Coordinates of C-alpha atoms and ligand atoms in Angstrom, one line a residue:
M1 CA 0.0 0.0 0.0
P2 CA 1.6 3.4 -1.0
A3 CA 2.0 5.9 1.9
N4 CA -0.3 8.4 0.2
P5 CA -2.9 6.6 -1.9
M6 CA -4.7 8.6 -4.6
P7 CA -8.1 9.5 -3.3
E8 CA -10.8 7.5 -5.1
F9 CA -12.7 9.5 -7.6
T10 CA -16.3 9.7 -6.8
S11 CA -18.7 11.5 -9.0
R12 CA -21.0 14.0 -7.3
T13 CA -23.6 13.3 -10.0
P14 CA -24.0 9.5 -10.1
V15 CA -27.6 9.7 -11.2
S16 CA -26.8 12.0 -14.1
D17 CA -23.8 9.7 -15.0
K18 CA -26.1 6.7 -15.1
L19 CA -28.7 8.5 -17.2
F20 CA -26.0 9.7 -19.6
T21 CA -24.7 6.1 -20.0
R22 CA -28.2 4.9 -20.9
A23 CA -28.9 7.9 -23.2
K24 CA -25.8 7.2 -25.2
T25 CA -27.1 3.8 -26.1
M26 CA -30.0 5.4 -27.9
I27 CA -29.2 9.0 -28.7
P28 CA -26.0 9.9 -30.6
G29 CA -23.6 11.2 -27.9
G30 CA -26.4 11.0 -25.4
V31 CA -27.7 14.5 -26.3
N32 CA -30.1 16.0 -28.7
S33 CA -27.9 19.1 -29.4
P34 CA -24.1 18.7 -29.4
V35 CA -23.0 21.5 -27.0
R36 CA -25.0 19.9 -24.2
A37 CA -22.5 17.0 -24.2
F38 CA -19.8 19.1 -22.3
N39 CA -17.3 18.3 -25.0
G40 CA -16.1 21.9 -24.8
V41 CA -15.2 21.6 -21.1
G42 CA -14.8 17.8 -20.5
G43 CA -16.7 15.6 -18.2
N44 CA -20.3 14.3 -18.3
P45 CA -23.3 16.5 -18.8
I46 CA -25.7 17.0 -15.9
F47 CA -29.3 15.8 -16.4
F48 CA -31.9 18.4 -15.2
A49 CA -35.0 17.6 -13.2
G50 CA -36.5 21.1 -13.2
A51 CA -36.0 24.8 -12.9
E52 CA -37.6 27.9 -11.4
G53 CA -36.5 31.5 -11.6
A54 CA -32.7 31.7 -11.8
V55 CA -32.2 28.2 -10.3
V56 CA -31.9 24.8 -12.0
Q57 CA -32.0 21.4 -10.2
D58 CA -30.2 18.3 -11.4
M59 CA -31.3 14.7 -11.1
D60 CA -29.0 14.2 -8.1
G61 CA -30.7 16.9 -6.1
H62 CA -28.1 19.7 -6.5
Q63 CA -29.2 23.2 -7.3
Y64 CA -27.3 25.7 -9.4
V65 CA -27.6 29.4 -10.2
D66 CA -28.1 29.2 -13.9
Y67 CA -26.4 31.4 -16.5
V68 CA -27.5 29.4 -19.5
G69 CA -31.2 30.1 -19.4
S70 CA -31.9 27.4 -22.0
W71 CA -29.3 29.3 -24.2
G72 CA -31.2 32.5 -24.1
P73 CA -35.0 32.2 -24.0
M74 CA -35.4 32.5 -20.2
L75 CA -35.1 36.3 -20.0
L76 CA -37.6 36.3 -17.2
G77 CA -36.3 33.2 -15.5
H78 CA -37.5 29.6 -15.7
A79 CA -41.1 28.7 -15.3
N80 CA -42.3 32.3 -15.5
P81 CA -45.8 32.2 -14.0
K82 CA -47.5 34.2 -16.8
V83 CA -45.9 32.1 -19.5
T84 CA -46.7 28.7 -17.8
S85 CA -50.3 29.8 -17.1
A86 CA -50.8 30.9 -20.7
I87 CA -49.6 27.5 -21.9
K88 CA -51.9 25.7 -19.5
D89 CA -54.9 27.8 -20.7
A90 CA -54.1 27.1 -24.3
V91 CA -53.5 23.4 -24.0
D92 CA -57.2 22.6 -23.2
L93 CA -58.2 24.1 -26.5
G94 CA -56.1 21.7 -28.6
T95 CA -52.4 21.5 -29.3
S96 CA -52.3 22.0 -33.1
F97 CA -54.9 22.9 -35.8
G98 CA -52.9 23.4 -39.0
A99 CA -55.2 26.4 -39.6
P100 CA -54.8 30.1 -38.8
T101 CA -55.4 31.4 -35.3
D102 CA -55.9 34.9 -34.0
R103 CA -53.0 34.5 -31.6
E104 CA -50.5 34.2 -34.5
T105 CA -51.6 37.7 -35.7
Y106 CA -51.5 39.0 -32.2
L107 CA -47.9 37.7 -31.8
A108 CA -47.0 39.2 -35.2
D109 CA -48.3 42.5 -34.0
L110 CA -46.3 42.4 -30.7
L111 CA -43.2 41.7 -32.7
I112 CA -43.8 44.1 -35.5
S113 CA -44.8 47.0 -33.3
K114 CA -41.4 46.9 -31.6
H115 CA -39.4 46.7 -34.9
K116 CA -41.5 48.5 -37.5
E117 CA -39.3 51.5 -37.2
F118 CA -36.5 49.3 -38.4
G119 CA -38.2 47.9 -41.4
I120 CA -39.9 44.8 -40.0
E121 CA -43.3 45.2 -41.6
K122 CA -44.3 41.5 -42.1
I123 CA -43.2 38.3 -40.4
R124 CA -43.6 34.6 -40.9
L125 CA -43.6 32.2 -37.9
V126 CA -41.5 29.0 -38.0
N127 CA -40.4 26.5 -35.4
S128 CA -36.7 27.1 -34.8
G129 CA -33.9 29.7 -35.3
T130 CA -32.4 27.3 -37.9
E131 CA -35.6 27.3 -39.9
A132 CA -35.8 31.1 -39.7
T133 CA -32.3 31.7 -41.0
M134 CA -32.6 29.0 -43.7
S135 CA -35.9 30.5 -44.9
A136 CA -34.6 34.1 -44.8
I137 CA -31.6 33.1 -47.0
R138 CA -33.9 31.3 -49.5
L139 CA -36.1 34.4 -49.6
A140 CA -33.0 36.7 -50.1
R141 CA -31.9 34.4 -53.0
G142 CA -35.4 34.4 -54.5
Y143 CA -35.9 38.1 -54.2
T144 CA -32.5 39.1 -55.6
G145 CA -32.1 36.3 -58.1
R146 CA -28.5 35.8 -56.9
T147 CA -26.9 32.8 -55.3
R148 CA -23.9 33.7 -53.1
I149 CA -24.2 34.5 -49.4
I150 CA -21.7 36.1 -47.0
K151 CA -21.4 35.2 -43.3
F152 CA -18.9 36.1 -40.6
D153 CA -16.4 33.7 -39.1
G154 CA -17.5 32.6 -35.7
C155 CA -21.1 33.6 -36.2
Y156 CA -23.6 30.7 -35.8
H157 CA -26.9 30.8 -37.6
G158 CA -28.3 27.3 -37.0
H159 CA -27.4 24.2 -38.9
G160 CA -28.7 24.9 -42.4
D161 CA -26.3 23.6 -45.0
S162 CA -25.3 27.0 -46.5
L163 CA -24.4 28.3 -43.0
L164 CA -22.3 25.4 -41.8
V165 CA -19.2 26.7 -43.5
A166 CA -15.7 27.1 -41.9
A167 CA -13.8 30.3 -42.6
G168 CA -10.7 30.3 -44.8
S169 CA -8.0 32.9 -44.0
G170 CA -8.8 36.4 -45.1
A171 CA -11.7 37.6 -47.1
A172 CA -13.3 35.8 -50.1
T173 CA -11.3 32.6 -49.5
A174 CA -12.8 29.5 -51.1
S175 CA -15.0 28.0 -48.4
I176 CA -14.9 24.5 -47.2
P177 CA -17.9 22.7 -45.5
G178 CA -17.8 22.9 -41.7
S179 CA -19.7 19.6 -41.5
A180 CA -19.6 16.3 -43.3
G181 CA -22.7 16.0 -45.4
V182 CA -22.7 19.6 -46.7
P183 CA -21.9 19.4 -50.5
E184 CA -18.8 21.3 -51.5
E185 CA -20.7 22.8 -54.3
L186 CA -23.2 24.4 -51.8
A187 CA -20.4 25.4 -49.4
A188 CA -18.6 27.2 -52.3
L189 CA -21.6 29.6 -52.5
T190 CA -20.9 30.8 -48.9
T191 CA -18.1 33.3 -48.4
V192 CA -16.8 33.8 -44.9
V193 CA -15.1 37.0 -43.7
P194 CA -13.8 38.0 -40.2
Y195 CA -16.1 39.7 -37.8
N196 CA -15.5 43.4 -37.2
D197 CA -13.6 43.7 -40.5
A198 CA -15.5 45.9 -43.0
N199 CA -12.5 46.0 -45.3
A200 CA -12.7 42.2 -45.7
L201 CA -16.4 42.5 -46.5
A202 CA -15.7 45.2 -49.1
A203 CA -13.0 42.9 -50.6
A204 CA -15.6 40.1 -50.8
F205 CA -18.1 42.5 -52.6
N206 CA -15.3 43.4 -55.0
A207 CA -14.5 39.8 -55.7
Y208 CA -18.1 38.6 -56.4
D209 CA -21.1 40.2 -58.2
D210 CA -23.7 37.6 -57.3
I211 CA -24.1 38.3 -53.5
A212 CA -27.7 37.8 -52.5
C213 CA -27.2 38.6 -48.9
V214 CA -25.0 39.2 -45.9
I215 CA -26.1 37.5 -42.7
I216 CA -24.7 38.6 -39.4
E217 CA -25.3 38.4 -35.7
P218 CA -25.3 42.1 -34.9
I219 CA -23.7 41.1 -31.5
A220 CA -21.9 37.9 -32.0
G221 CA -23.0 35.5 -29.3
N222 CA -21.7 32.1 -30.5
M223 CA -18.0 32.8 -30.1
G224 CA -18.4 33.9 -26.5
C225 CA -19.8 37.4 -26.8
V226 CA -18.1 39.7 -29.3
T227 CA -19.5 43.1 -29.8
P228 CA -19.5 45.1 -33.0
Q229 CA -16.8 47.8 -33.1
E230 CA -18.0 51.4 -33.6
G231 CA -19.1 51.9 -37.2
F232 CA -18.8 48.2 -38.2
L233 CA -22.6 47.5 -38.5
Q234 CA -23.1 50.9 -40.3
A235 CA -20.3 49.9 -42.8
V236 CA -22.0 46.5 -43.4
R237 CA -25.3 48.2 -44.0
K238 CA -23.8 50.6 -46.5
L239 CA -21.9 47.9 -48.4
C240 CA -25.1 45.9 -48.7
T241 CA -27.1 48.9 -49.9
D242 CA -24.3 50.0 -52.4
N243 CA -24.2 46.5 -53.9
S244 CA -28.0 45.9 -53.9
S245 CA -27.6 42.9 -51.6
L246 CA -29.9 42.2 -48.7
L247 CA -28.7 42.6 -45.1
I248 CA -30.1 39.9 -42.7
F249 CA -29.7 40.6 -39.0
D250 CA -29.8 37.2 -37.2
E251 CA -31.5 38.3 -34.0
V252 CA -32.3 34.8 -32.8
M253 CA -30.1 35.5 -29.7
T254 CA -30.2 39.3 -29.5
G255 CA -33.9 39.8 -30.3
F256 CA -35.7 41.1 -27.2
R257 CA -32.5 40.4 -25.2
V258 CA -30.3 43.5 -25.5
N259 CA -33.1 46.0 -25.9
K260 CA -36.9 46.0 -26.3
N261 CA -36.3 46.8 -30.0
S262 CA -33.5 44.2 -30.2
A263 CA -30.0 45.0 -31.6
M264 CA -31.4 46.8 -34.6
G265 CA -33.0 49.2 -32.2
L266 CA -30.0 49.5 -30.0
Y267 CA -27.7 50.4 -32.9
G268 CA -30.4 52.2 -35.0
I269 CA -29.8 50.1 -38.1
T270 CA -32.5 48.9 -40.5
P271 CA -31.8 45.4 -42.0
D272 CA -33.7 44.1 -45.0
L273 CA -34.6 40.9 -43.2
A274 CA -34.3 39.7 -39.6
T275 CA -34.7 36.5 -37.8
F276 CA -36.0 36.0 -34.2
G277 CA -36.2 32.9 -31.9
K278 CA -35.4 32.0 -28.4
I279 CA -37.1 34.7 -26.2
L280 CA -39.8 35.1 -28.9
G281 CA -41.2 31.6 -28.0
G282 CA -41.0 32.0 -24.2
G283 CA -39.1 28.6 -24.1
L284 CA -41.3 26.8 -26.6
P285 CA -40.2 25.9 -30.1
L286 CA -41.0 29.1 -32.1
A287 CA -39.1 31.5 -34.3
A288 CA -39.8 34.0 -37.0
Y289 CA -38.3 35.9 -39.9
G290 CA -39.5 39.2 -41.2
G291 CA -38.7 42.3 -43.1
K292 CA -40.0 44.8 -45.6
A293 CA -43.4 43.9 -47.0
E294 CA -42.1 44.1 -50.5
I295 CA -39.6 41.3 -49.8
M296 CA -41.8 39.2 -47.5
D297 CA -44.6 39.2 -50.1
K298 CA -42.3 37.1 -52.4
L299 CA -43.3 34.2 -50.0
A300 CA -45.9 31.6 -51.0
P301 CA -48.9 31.8 -51.2
L302 CA -48.4 35.3 -52.6
G303 CA -45.0 34.8 -54.3
D304 CA -42.8 32.1 -55.7
V305 CA -40.5 31.4 -52.7
Y306 CA -41.8 28.3 -51.0
Q307 CA -41.7 27.8 -47.2
A308 CA -44.2 26.0 -45.1
G309 CA -44.6 24.2 -41.7
T310 CA -47.2 21.7 -40.3
L311 CA -46.7 23.1 -36.7
S312 CA -45.8 26.7 -37.6
G313 CA -47.6 29.2 -35.4
N314 CA -48.4 26.4 -33.0
P315 CA -51.1 27.4 -30.4
L316 CA -49.0 26.5 -27.3
A317 CA -45.9 28.2 -28.6
T318 CA -47.7 31.4 -29.6
A319 CA -49.4 31.5 -26.2
A320 CA -46.0 31.3 -24.5
G321 CA -44.6 33.9 -26.9
C322 CA -47.4 36.3 -26.4
A323 CA -47.2 36.0 -22.6
M324 CA -43.5 36.6 -22.8
L325 CA -43.5 39.6 -25.0
E326 CA -46.4 41.2 -23.1
Q327 CA -44.1 41.4 -20.0
L328 CA -41.1 43.1 -21.7
D329 CA -41.3 46.7 -20.5
D330 CA -38.5 49.2 -19.9
A331 CA -38.2 48.0 -16.2
V332 CA -37.1 44.5 -17.5
Y333 CA -34.2 46.0 -19.5
T334 CA -33.1 48.4 -16.7
K335 CA -33.0 45.4 -14.3
L336 CA -31.0 43.3 -16.7
E337 CA -28.6 46.1 -17.3
N338 CA -28.1 46.8 -13.6
T339 CA -27.7 43.1 -12.7
A340 CA -25.2 42.4 -15.5
E341 CA -23.2 45.5 -14.9
Y342 CA -22.8 44.6 -11.2
L343 CA -21.8 41.1 -12.0
E344 CA -19.3 42.3 -14.7
K345 CA -17.7 44.7 -12.3
E346 CA -17.4 42.3 -9.4
L347 CA -16.1 39.4 -11.6
L348 CA -13.4 41.7 -13.0
S349 CA -12.4 42.7 -9.6
L350 CA -12.2 39.1 -8.4
A351 CA -10.1 38.2 -11.4
K352 CA -7.7 41.0 -10.5
K353 CA -7.5 39.8 -6.9
H354 CA -6.5 36.4 -8.1
N355 CA -4.1 37.7 -10.8
H356 CA -6.0 36.5 -13.8
S357 CA -6.2 38.5 -17.0
M358 CA -9.9 38.5 -17.7
Q359 CA -11.9 40.4 -20.3
I360 CA -15.7 40.7 -20.4
N361 CA -17.7 41.7 -23.5
R362 CA -21.2 42.6 -22.5
V363 CA -24.4 44.1 -24.0
G364 CA -27.3 44.3 -21.6
G365 CA -28.0 40.9 -20.1
M366 CA -25.7 38.9 -22.4
F367 CA -22.0 38.6 -21.9
G368 CA -18.9 36.5 -22.3
I369 CA -15.8 36.2 -20.2
F370 CA -12.4 35.5 -21.7
F371 CA -9.2 34.6 -20.0
A372 CA -7.0 36.9 -22.2
D373 CA -4.9 40.1 -22.0
T374 CA -6.9 41.9 -24.6
T375 CA -10.6 41.9 -25.6
P376 CA -11.2 39.6 -28.6
Q377 CA -12.7 41.3 -31.7
N378 CA -13.1 38.2 -33.9
F379 CA -13.1 34.4 -33.8
T380 CA -9.3 34.1 -34.4
E381 CA -8.7 36.2 -31.3
V382 CA -11.4 34.3 -29.3
K383 CA -9.6 31.0 -30.2
A384 CA -6.4 32.4 -28.9
T385 CA -7.8 33.0 -25.4
D386 CA -7.1 30.6 -22.5
T387 CA -9.9 28.1 -23.1
D388 CA -8.3 25.5 -20.8
K389 CA -8.5 27.9 -17.9
F390 CA -12.1 28.5 -18.8
S391 CA -12.8 24.8 -18.6
R392 CA -11.2 24.5 -15.2
F393 CA -13.2 27.6 -14.1
F394 CA -16.4 26.0 -15.4
H395 CA -15.9 22.9 -13.3
E396 CA -15.0 24.8 -10.2
M397 CA -18.1 26.9 -10.6
L398 CA -20.2 23.8 -11.1
E399 CA -18.8 22.4 -7.9
E400 CA -19.9 25.6 -6.1
G401 CA -23.4 25.5 -7.5
V402 CA -23.2 27.8 -10.5
Y403 CA -24.1 26.5 -14.0
L404 CA -22.2 28.3 -16.7
P405 CA -22.4 27.6 -20.4
P406 CA -20.3 24.5 -20.9
S407 CA -17.9 26.1 -23.5
A408 CA -15.7 29.1 -23.7
F409 CA -17.4 29.9 -27.0
E410 CA -20.8 30.6 -25.5
T411 CA -22.6 33.6 -24.1
W412 CA -23.8 33.8 -20.5
F413 CA -27.4 35.0 -20.1
I414 CA -28.8 36.9 -17.1
S415 CA -32.5 36.9 -16.3
T416 CA -34.7 39.3 -14.3
A417 CA -35.0 36.4 -11.8
H418 CA -31.3 36.7 -10.8
D419 CA -31.6 38.6 -7.5
S420 CA -28.9 39.8 -5.0
E421 CA -28.9 36.4 -3.3
H422 CA -28.1 34.6 -6.6
L423 CA -25.4 37.2 -7.4
E424 CA -23.7 36.9 -4.0
H425 CA -23.7 33.1 -4.3
T426 CA -22.2 33.4 -7.8
L427 CA -19.5 35.9 -6.6
K428 CA -18.6 33.7 -3.6
A429 CA -18.2 30.8 -6.0
A430 CA -16.1 32.8 -8.4
D431 CA -13.9 33.9 -5.6
K432 CA -13.1 30.3 -4.7
A433 CA -13.0 29.1 -8.3
L434 CA -10.6 31.9 -9.5
G435 CA -8.4 31.1 -6.5
R436 CA -8.1 27.5 -7.7
V437 CA -7.8 27.7 -11.5
Ligands
PLP1 C1 -27.7 33.7 -33.6 C2 -28.4 32.3 -33.8 N1 -29.0 32.0 -34.9 C3 -29.7 30.9 -35.1 C4 -29.6 29.9 -34.1 C5 -30.3 28.6 -34.4 O1 -31.5 28.5 -33.6 P1 -32.1 27.1 -33.2 O2 -31.2 26.4 -32.3 O3 -33.4 27.5 -32.6 O4 -32.3 26.4 -34.4 C6 -29.0 30.1 -32.9 C7 -28.9 29.1 -31.9 O5 -28.2 29.2 -30.9 C8 -28.3 31.4 -32.7 O6 -27.7 31.7 -31.6

């Protein structure tokens, strides 16, 4: 027997581990969406039993202060009483009709009234953010009669074939598919340029004359949180206008999150089309795309661009969405701003106390922390940050009862349910975690 035997490793989540083992036998990787698998930070995912407000509970009985918020929708916290009661009221009337309902128009009105000033005159409801961006791109191609699209490196717009394309170096590089199964011929129609680089975008416009649209996350939230530099979005808008290409703002994450008028309202920019999801559905599968009536009227049954959905405008999802949007007043955004600002300030001060170089990019209630000396402005810079340290930090925080996004390339989301008790718990946990990583 050695003098100092290694302590035996015992998992603190044996029930989750068992459920994960079983899930893997029937579901690829044990998860129904890859990032849930903890591949970005190592270890096994935690299986959830339920959630309320800012707190989630796992199947082993542990509770965590949650900064994932179902990847964005839970702006008002989990199980928001008005949202859950709207769903309960709707369910007794039937779960799907495949025919129009008044609530779809009411939800359209709630969305359009907040974005009409920025060119959103008509919308179409769909079931996921992926469906919204795929459909918006088809519409842009149908409207302009052009084929090429431009996206930015590190921006995620769902898993549509044209959007799963890795960046080459520099602007206008021949693109390669970022996923097996995406035909090279299709990937070749997507040009990828670095975020926050208007010159690279201009070079792409010089290189190609068949650009149907540029799609962008106005605040990038899928490479951690990367904010647009001053003048960048304006330059993107101008280049699209000058080249008669459509500008698509993908607001699936930023819509209703950073401002009651979304990022387009925050920055005062009118896109030609925009996509929404996450918060819009109040936690149920619902998304939308919309824009100028002249463009939207190209959609069937009026026009020749086809897009449809058996469950589109689903009564439960629209009930949840309406109950969510009805609650989004100025007080919500003031609270989110104050909460997130406090957390940002205190986390930075703890990082300093423990001699870590930490950067935080934040807009309203969405933010990303980076272990780095300077603030990343694009995906190349994000990838150069200390992601190993983030992984250690993630696990230390989990141990202390704080659930962060399980990847350095994801955004943290604050809700109005995060109160001072949750924040103090988080900061105490961060103090310990930063001392250990
Ligand atoms: C900006 C953005 N667009 C599109 C999507 C795809 O949405 P969904 O996962 O609902 O298909 C996401 C998902 O995270 C997203 O963040």
